[in-house]
XYZ file of C-alpha atoms in Angstrom:
498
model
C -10.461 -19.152 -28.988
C -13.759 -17.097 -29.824
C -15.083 -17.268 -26.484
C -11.345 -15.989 -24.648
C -11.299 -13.331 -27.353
C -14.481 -12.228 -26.660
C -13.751 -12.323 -22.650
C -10.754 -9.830 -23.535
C -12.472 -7.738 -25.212
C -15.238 -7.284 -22.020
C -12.639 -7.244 -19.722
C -10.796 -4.019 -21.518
C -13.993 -2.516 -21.622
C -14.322 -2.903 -17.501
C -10.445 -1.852 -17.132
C -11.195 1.261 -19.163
C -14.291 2.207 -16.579
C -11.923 1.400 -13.668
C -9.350 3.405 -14.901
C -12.151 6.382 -15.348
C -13.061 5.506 -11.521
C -9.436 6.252 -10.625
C -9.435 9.114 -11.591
C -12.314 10.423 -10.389
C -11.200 8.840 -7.202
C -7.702 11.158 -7.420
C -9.690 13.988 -8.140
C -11.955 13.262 -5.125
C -8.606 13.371 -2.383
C -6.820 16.355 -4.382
C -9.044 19.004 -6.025
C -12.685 18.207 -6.031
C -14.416 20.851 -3.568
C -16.985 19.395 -0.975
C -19.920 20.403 -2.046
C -19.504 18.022 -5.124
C -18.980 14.878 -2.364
C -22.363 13.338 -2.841
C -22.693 13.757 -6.823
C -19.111 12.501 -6.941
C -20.311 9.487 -4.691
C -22.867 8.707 -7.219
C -20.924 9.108 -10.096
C -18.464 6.232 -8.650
C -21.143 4.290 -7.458
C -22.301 4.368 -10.796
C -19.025 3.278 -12.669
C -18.697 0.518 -10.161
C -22.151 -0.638 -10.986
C -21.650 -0.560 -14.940
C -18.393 -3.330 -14.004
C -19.708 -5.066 -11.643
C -23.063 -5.357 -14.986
C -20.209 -6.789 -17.529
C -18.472 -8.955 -14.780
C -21.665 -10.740 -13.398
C -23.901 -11.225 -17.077
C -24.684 -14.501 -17.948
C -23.363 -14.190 -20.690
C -19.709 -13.797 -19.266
C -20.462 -16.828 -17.092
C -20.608 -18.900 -20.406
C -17.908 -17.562 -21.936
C -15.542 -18.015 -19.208
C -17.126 -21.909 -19.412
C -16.527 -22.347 -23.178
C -12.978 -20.558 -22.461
C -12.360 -22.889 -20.154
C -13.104 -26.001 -22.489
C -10.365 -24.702 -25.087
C -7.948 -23.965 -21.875
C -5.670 -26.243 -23.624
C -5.069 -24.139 -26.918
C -3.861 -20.978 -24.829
C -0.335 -19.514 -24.093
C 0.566 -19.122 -20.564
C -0.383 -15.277 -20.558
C -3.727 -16.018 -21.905
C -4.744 -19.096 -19.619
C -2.993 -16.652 -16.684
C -5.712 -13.735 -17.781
C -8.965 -16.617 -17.929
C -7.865 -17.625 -14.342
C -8.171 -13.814 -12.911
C -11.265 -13.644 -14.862
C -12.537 -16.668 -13.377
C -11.465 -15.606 -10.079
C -12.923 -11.514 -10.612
C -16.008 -13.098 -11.614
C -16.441 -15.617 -8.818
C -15.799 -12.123 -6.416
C -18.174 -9.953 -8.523
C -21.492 -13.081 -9.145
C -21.176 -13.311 -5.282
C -22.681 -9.755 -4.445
C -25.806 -8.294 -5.445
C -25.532 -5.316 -7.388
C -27.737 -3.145 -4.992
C -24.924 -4.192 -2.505
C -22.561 -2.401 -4.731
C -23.919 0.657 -4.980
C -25.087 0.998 -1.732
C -21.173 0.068 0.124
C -19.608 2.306 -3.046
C -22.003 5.546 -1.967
C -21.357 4.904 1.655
C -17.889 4.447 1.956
C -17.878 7.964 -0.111
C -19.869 9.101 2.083
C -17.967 7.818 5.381
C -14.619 9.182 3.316
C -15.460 12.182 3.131
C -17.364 13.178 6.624
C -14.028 11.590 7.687
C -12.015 14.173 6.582
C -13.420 16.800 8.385
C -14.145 14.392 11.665
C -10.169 13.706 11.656
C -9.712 17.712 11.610
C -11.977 18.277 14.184
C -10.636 14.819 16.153
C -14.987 14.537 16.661
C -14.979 10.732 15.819
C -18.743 11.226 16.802
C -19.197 12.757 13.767
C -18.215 9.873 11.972
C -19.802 7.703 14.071
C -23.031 6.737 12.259
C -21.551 6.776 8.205
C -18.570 4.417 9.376
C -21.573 2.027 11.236
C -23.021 2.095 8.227
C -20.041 1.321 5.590
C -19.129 -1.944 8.069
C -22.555 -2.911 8.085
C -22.224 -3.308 4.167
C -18.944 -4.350 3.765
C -19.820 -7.088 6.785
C -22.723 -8.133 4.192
C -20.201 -7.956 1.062
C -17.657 -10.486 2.944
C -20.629 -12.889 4.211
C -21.738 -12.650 0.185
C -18.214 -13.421 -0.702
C -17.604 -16.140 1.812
C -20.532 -17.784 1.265
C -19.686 -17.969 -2.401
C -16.269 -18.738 -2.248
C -15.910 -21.098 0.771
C -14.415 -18.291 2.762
C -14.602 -16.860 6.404
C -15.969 -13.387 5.857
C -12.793 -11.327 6.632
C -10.697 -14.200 4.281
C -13.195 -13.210 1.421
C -12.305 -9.417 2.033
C -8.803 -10.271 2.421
C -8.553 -12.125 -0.609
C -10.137 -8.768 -2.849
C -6.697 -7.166 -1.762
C -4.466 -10.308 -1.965
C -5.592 -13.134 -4.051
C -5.171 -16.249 -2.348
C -3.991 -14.730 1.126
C -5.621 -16.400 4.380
C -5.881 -15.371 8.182
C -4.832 -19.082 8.110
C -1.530 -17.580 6.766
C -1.345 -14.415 8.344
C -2.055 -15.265 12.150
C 1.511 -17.113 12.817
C 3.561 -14.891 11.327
C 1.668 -12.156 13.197
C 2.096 -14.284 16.297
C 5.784 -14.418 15.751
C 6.294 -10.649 15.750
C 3.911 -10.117 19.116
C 6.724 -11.813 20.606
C 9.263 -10.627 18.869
C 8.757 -7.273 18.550
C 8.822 -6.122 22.084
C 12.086 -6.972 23.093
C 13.847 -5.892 19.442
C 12.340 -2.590 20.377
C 13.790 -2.488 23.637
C 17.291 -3.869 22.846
C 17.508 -1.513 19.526
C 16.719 1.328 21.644
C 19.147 1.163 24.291
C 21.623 0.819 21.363
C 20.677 4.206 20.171
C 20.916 5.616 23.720
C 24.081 4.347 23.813
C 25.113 6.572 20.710
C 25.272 9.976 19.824
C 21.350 11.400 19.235
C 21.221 12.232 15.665
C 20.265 15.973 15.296
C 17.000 17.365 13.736
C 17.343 19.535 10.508
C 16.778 22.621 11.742
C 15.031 25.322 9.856
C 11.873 26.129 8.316
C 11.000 24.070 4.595
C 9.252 25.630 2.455
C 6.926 23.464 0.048
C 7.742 24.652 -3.203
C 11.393 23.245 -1.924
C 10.336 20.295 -0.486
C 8.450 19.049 -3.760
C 11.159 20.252 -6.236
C 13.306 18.085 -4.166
C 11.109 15.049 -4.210
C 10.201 15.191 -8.140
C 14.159 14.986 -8.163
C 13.983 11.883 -6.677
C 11.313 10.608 -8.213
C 13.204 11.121 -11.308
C 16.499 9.317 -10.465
C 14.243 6.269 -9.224
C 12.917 6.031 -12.905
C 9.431 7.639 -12.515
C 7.539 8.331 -15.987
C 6.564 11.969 -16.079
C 5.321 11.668 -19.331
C 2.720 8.889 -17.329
C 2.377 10.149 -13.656
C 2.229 13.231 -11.900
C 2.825 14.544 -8.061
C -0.248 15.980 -5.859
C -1.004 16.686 -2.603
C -3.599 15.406 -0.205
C -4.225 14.595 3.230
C -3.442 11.252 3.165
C -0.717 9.985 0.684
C -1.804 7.792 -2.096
C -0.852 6.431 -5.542
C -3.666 5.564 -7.979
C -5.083 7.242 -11.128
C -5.175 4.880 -14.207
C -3.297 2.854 -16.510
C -0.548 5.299 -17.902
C -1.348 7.837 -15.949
C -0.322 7.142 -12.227
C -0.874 9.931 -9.672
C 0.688 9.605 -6.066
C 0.524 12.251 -3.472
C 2.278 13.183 -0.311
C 1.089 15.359 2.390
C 4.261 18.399 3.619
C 5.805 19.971 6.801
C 6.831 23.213 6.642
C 8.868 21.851 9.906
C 10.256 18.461 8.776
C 10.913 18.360 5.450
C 12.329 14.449 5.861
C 8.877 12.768 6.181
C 7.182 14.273 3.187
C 10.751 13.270 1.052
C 9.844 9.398 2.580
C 6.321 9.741 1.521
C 7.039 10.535 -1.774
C 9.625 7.316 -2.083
C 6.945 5.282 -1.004
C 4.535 6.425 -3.160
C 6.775 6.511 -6.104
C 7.786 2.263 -5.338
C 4.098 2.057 -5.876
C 3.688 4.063 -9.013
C 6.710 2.075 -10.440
C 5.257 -0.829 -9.980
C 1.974 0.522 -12.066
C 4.132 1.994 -14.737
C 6.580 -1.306 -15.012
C 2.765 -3.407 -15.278
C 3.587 -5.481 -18.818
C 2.398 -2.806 -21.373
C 0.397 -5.629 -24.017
C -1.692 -6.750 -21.115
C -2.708 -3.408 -19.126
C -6.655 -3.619 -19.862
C -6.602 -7.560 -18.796
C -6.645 -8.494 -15.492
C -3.392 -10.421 -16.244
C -1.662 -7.263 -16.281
C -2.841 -6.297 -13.007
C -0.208 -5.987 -9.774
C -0.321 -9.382 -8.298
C -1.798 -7.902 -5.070
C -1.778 -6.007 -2.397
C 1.002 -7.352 -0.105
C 3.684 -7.290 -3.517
C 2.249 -3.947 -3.873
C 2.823 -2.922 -0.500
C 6.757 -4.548 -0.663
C 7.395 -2.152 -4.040
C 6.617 0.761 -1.902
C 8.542 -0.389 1.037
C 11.675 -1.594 -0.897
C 11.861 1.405 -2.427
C 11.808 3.717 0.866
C 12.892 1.725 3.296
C 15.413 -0.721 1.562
C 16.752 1.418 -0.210
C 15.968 4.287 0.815
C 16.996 4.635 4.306
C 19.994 2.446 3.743
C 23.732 4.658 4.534
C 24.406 4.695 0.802
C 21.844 6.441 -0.283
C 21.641 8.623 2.257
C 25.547 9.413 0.863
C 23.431 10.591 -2.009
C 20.593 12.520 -0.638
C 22.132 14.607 2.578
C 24.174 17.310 0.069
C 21.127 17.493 -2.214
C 19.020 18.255 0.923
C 21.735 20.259 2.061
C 21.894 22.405 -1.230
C 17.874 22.358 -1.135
C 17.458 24.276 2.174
C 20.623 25.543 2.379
C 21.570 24.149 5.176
C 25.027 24.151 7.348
C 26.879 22.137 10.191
C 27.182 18.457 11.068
C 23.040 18.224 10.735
C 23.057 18.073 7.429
C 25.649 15.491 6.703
C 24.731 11.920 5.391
C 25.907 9.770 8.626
C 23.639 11.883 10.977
C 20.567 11.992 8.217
C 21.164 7.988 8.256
C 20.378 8.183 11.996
C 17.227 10.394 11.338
C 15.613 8.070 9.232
C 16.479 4.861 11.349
C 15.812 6.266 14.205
C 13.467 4.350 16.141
C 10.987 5.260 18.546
C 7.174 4.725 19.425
C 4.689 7.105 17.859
C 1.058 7.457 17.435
C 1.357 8.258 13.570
C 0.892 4.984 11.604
C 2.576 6.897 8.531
C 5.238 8.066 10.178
C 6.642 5.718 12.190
C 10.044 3.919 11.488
C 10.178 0.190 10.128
C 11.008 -1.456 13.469
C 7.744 -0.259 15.372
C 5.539 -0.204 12.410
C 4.554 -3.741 12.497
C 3.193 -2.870 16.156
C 0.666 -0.498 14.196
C -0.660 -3.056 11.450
C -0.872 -5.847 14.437
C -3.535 -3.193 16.441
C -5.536 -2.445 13.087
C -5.546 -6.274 11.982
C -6.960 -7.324 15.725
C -9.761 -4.211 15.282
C -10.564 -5.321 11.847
C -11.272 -8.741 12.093
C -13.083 -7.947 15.691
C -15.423 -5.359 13.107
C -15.973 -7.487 10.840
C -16.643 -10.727 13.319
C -19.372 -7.959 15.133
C -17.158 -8.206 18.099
C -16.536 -4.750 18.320
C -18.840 -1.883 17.748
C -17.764 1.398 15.823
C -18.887 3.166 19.197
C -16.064 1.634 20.798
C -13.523 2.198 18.328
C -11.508 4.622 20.393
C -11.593 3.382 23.391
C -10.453 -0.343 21.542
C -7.667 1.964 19.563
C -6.402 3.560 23.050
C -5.786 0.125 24.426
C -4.445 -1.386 21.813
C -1.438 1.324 21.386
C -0.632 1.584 25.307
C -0.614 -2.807 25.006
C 1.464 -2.167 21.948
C 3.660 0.629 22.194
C 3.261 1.752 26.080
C 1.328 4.949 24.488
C -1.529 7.035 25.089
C -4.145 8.212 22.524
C -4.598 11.888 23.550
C -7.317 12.376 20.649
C -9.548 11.001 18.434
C -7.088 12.491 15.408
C -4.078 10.913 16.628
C -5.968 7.707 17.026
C -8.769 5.791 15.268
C -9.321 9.083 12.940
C -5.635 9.133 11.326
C -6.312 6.412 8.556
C -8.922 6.701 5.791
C -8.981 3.166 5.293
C -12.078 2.074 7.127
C -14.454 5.395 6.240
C -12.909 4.402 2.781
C -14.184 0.773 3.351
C -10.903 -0.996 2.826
C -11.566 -3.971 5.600
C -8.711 -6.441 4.449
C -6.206 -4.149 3.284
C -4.186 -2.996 6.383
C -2.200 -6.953 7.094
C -0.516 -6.094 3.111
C 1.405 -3.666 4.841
C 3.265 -5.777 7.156
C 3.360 -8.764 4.781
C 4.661 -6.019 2.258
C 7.468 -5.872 4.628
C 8.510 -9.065 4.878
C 8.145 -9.473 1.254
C 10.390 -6.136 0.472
C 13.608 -7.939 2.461
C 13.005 -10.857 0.873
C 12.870 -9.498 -2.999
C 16.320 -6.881 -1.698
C 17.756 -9.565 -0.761
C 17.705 -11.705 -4.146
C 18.114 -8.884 -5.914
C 21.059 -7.536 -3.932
C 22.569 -11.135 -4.723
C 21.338 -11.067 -8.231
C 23.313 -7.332 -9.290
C 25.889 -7.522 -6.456
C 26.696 -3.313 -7.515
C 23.161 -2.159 -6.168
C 24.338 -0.414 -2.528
C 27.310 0.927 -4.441
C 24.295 2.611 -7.599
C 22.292 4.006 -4.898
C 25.265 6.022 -3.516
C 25.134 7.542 -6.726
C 20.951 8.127 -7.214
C 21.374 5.214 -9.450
C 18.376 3.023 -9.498
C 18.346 1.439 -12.844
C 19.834 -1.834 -11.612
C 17.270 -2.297 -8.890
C 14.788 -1.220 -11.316
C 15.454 -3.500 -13.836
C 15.603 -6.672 -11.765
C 12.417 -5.576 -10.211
C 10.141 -5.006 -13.677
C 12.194 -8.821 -14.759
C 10.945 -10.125 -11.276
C 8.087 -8.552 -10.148
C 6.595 -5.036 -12.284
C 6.942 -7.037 -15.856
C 5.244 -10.470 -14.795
C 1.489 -8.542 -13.361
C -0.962 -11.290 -12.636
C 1.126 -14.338 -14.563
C 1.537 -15.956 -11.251
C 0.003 -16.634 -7.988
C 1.733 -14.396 -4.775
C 3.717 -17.109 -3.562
C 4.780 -18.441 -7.079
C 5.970 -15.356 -7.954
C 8.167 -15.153 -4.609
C 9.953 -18.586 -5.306
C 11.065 -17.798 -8.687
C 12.531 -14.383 -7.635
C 13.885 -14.923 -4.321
C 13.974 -18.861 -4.174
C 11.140 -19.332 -1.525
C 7.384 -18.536 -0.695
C 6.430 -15.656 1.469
C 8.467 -16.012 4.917
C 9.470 -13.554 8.572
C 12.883 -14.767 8.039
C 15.020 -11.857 5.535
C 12.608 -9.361 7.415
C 13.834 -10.020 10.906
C 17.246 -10.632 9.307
C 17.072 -6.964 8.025
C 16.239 -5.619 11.394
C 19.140 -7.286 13.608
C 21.561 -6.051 10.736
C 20.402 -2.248 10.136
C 19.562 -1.668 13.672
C 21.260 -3.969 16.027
C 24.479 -4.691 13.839
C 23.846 -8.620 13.557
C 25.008 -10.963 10.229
């Protein structure tokens, strides 16, 4: 037991530096002026450094070994936490620690000349720092793979979701190419064939729109007292352990997306703040990746969200926000805003029926990146034809294309499939829960989330890291990862099926 009590106590000391990187990450997208972008970009490559120092000493090597010989004498939560250590440390031994440092400073780097590339849509600008951060994250998955047994892209995907394969991914992706088309086409000649639900109208002023969305934030359970809401350009939740910051992005002329954003964001930061509070420095603790990440974030704004009962709840609250009159503002016609359904070039803003079609293009440019089957020159024109193959649409700009995410200047290669999967996983946990606490629809007519939020920290938040993705799936919703609740949720909301 010396040997696991000693791994603990190194592995609190790396959660504490992460936690310290997370918030200088926050303070990076929110406040930090420009001119403090390359000291900050050391200052995180450094942090990143001191972890990846603990994680890849010998000496943690033969701890984790002598551990592993007294396996036996541990509970479930402790042989849980030596497996995640086993499996940060096989990630971490696999990559130099020059490597580190040099993708941590230039994905910075590439984040940050992306932010004013995407306002000047001058993807040329970016051009050379984004070469650069795919060159090293190219070498980081061929040090991973090589290490782990893994296909390059599999050893970046598995950084974001433990145990997740293209193996895995590639039918189910299949399955929606097909599918998604013609559920498109068929959902959208049911709207035509209805009344066209009508905009807000009206200006939205900010100070409204947030006052509005820390409401909500508060009747879905968010911890004030451990979280706070910012803006940035690109929404976000992250921070550290107890103190989980998420940030939208707000329209003075649509004040329904930025409400959205902050759901989303706030499934996510419930998630962190529901993480079992005696493990939260152990990688135990940890969300069990990114796709169950991704389905907290999604259940929360589009499950329930977007569903007709709590719409019930939100449309006189909006209509008392911005005081608003007429037929616009009540809840059956804000139901139709927010499943309305139509191609659009914004990833983040587009509804749940055609968002799939965005994750499919990234996932095809990703894996062709990392492969070296397509060059960051030829991004755009790749992006362009993948949304008119897609979606039947035109990328006017470099902003409204291949510039809109900060995911690949941010070197996250791996990370945009967990979206869709997220999905999938979202119907599938609404579903058992739904059948678990049968009064759910009828709470969220009221702003009443505590049922849902209870069965999800007993289900999901409360367990972290205990289990493995798919394990974790079965005992909440009584099978692995599948398409099948997801499509089922589509038909019903959207074509009135089941």
């Amino acid at each position: 037991m010396h040997a696991y009590r000693s791994l603990a106590t190194r592995f609190a000391r790396i959660g504490a530096v992460e936690d310290a990187a997370g918030i200088l990450g926050w303070d990076a997208q929110t406040l930090m002026p420009n001119g403090a972008a390359e000291g900050r970009a050391e200052q995180l490559a450094q942090l990143r450094v001191i972890t990846h120092e603990i994680l890849t000493a010998a000496e943690t090597g033969n701890l984790i070994a002598q551990a592993s010989d007294d396996e036996a004498a541990l509970g479930p939560w402790e042989r849980a936490n030596l497996r995640e250590m086993r499996r940060a440390y096989r990630h971490a031994s696999a990559v130099p620690g020059d490597l580190v440092a040099a993708s941590s400073k230039a994905s910075s780097r590439s984040e940050m000349a992306w932010r004013e590339a995407r306002e000047t849509s001058d993807f040329a600008m970016l051009t050379p720092l984004l070469a650069e951060t795919l060159r090293l994250q190219r070498e980081v998955g061929e040090a991973k793979g090589a290490a782990l047994g893994l296909a390059p892209y599999d050893a970046l995907l598995d950084g974001y979701d433990p145990g997740m394969r293209r193996a895995a991914i590639d039918p189910l992706f299949s399955a929606l190419r097909e599918t998604l088309p013609g559920l498109i086409g068929a959902i959208r000649d049911r709207q035509a064939a209805m009344p066209a639900p009508i905009p807000l109208p009206g200006r939205f002023p900010v100070a409204a729109q947030k006052a509005l969305g820390l409401t909500l934030m508060r009747a879905a359970g968010f911890d004030f007292e451990r979280g706070r809401l910012d803006s940035s350009l690109h929404p976000f939740c992250g921070g550290a352990s107890d103190d989980v910051r998420i940030t939208t992005r707000y329209d003075e002329a649509d004040a329904t997306r930025a409400l959205m954003g902050v759901l989303h964001e706030t499934g996510h930061a419930l998630y962190e703040q529901g993480r079992p509070a005696a493990w939260l420095y152990q990688p135990v603790g940890n969300a069990r990746g990114m796709s169950l990440h991704e389905s907290q974030s999604l259940l929360i704004e589009m499950q329930a969200c977007r569903s007709a009962e709590f719409c019930a709840y939100l449309a006189p609250r909006l209509r008392e926000s911005f005081g608003g009159e007429g037929s616009a503002w009540d809840a059956d016609n804000l139901h139709r805003l927010y499943t309305r359904v139509e191609p659009g070039l914004i990833r983040v803003d587009a509804d749940e029926v055609t968002y799939p079609a965005h994750i499919l293009l990234r996932y095809d440019l990703e894996t062709a990146m990392i492969a070296g089957d397509l060059a960051v020159a030829d991004l755009p024109g790749a992006f362009d034809e993948g949304m008119r193959g897609l979606l039947g649409l035109r990328v006017p700009n470099d902003r409204l294309g291949c510039l809109q995410d900060i995911h690949w200047p941010g070197g996250s290669f791996g990370y945009f499939p967990t979206y869709t999967l997220g999905a999938m996983a979202s119907a599938q946990l609404f579903r058992a829960a739904r059948e678990s606490r049968p009064g759910i629809p009828t709470d969220l007519a009221e702003g009443d989330f505590t049922a849902l939020r209870g069965w999800l920290r007993e289900n999901v938040h409360g367990r972290g890291s205990l289990m493995e993705t798919d394990e974790l799936l079965v005992a909440a919703t009584g099978k692995p990862l599948c398409a099948e609740d997801y499509m089922r949720h589509l038909r019903h909301r959207y074509l009135g099926e089941g």
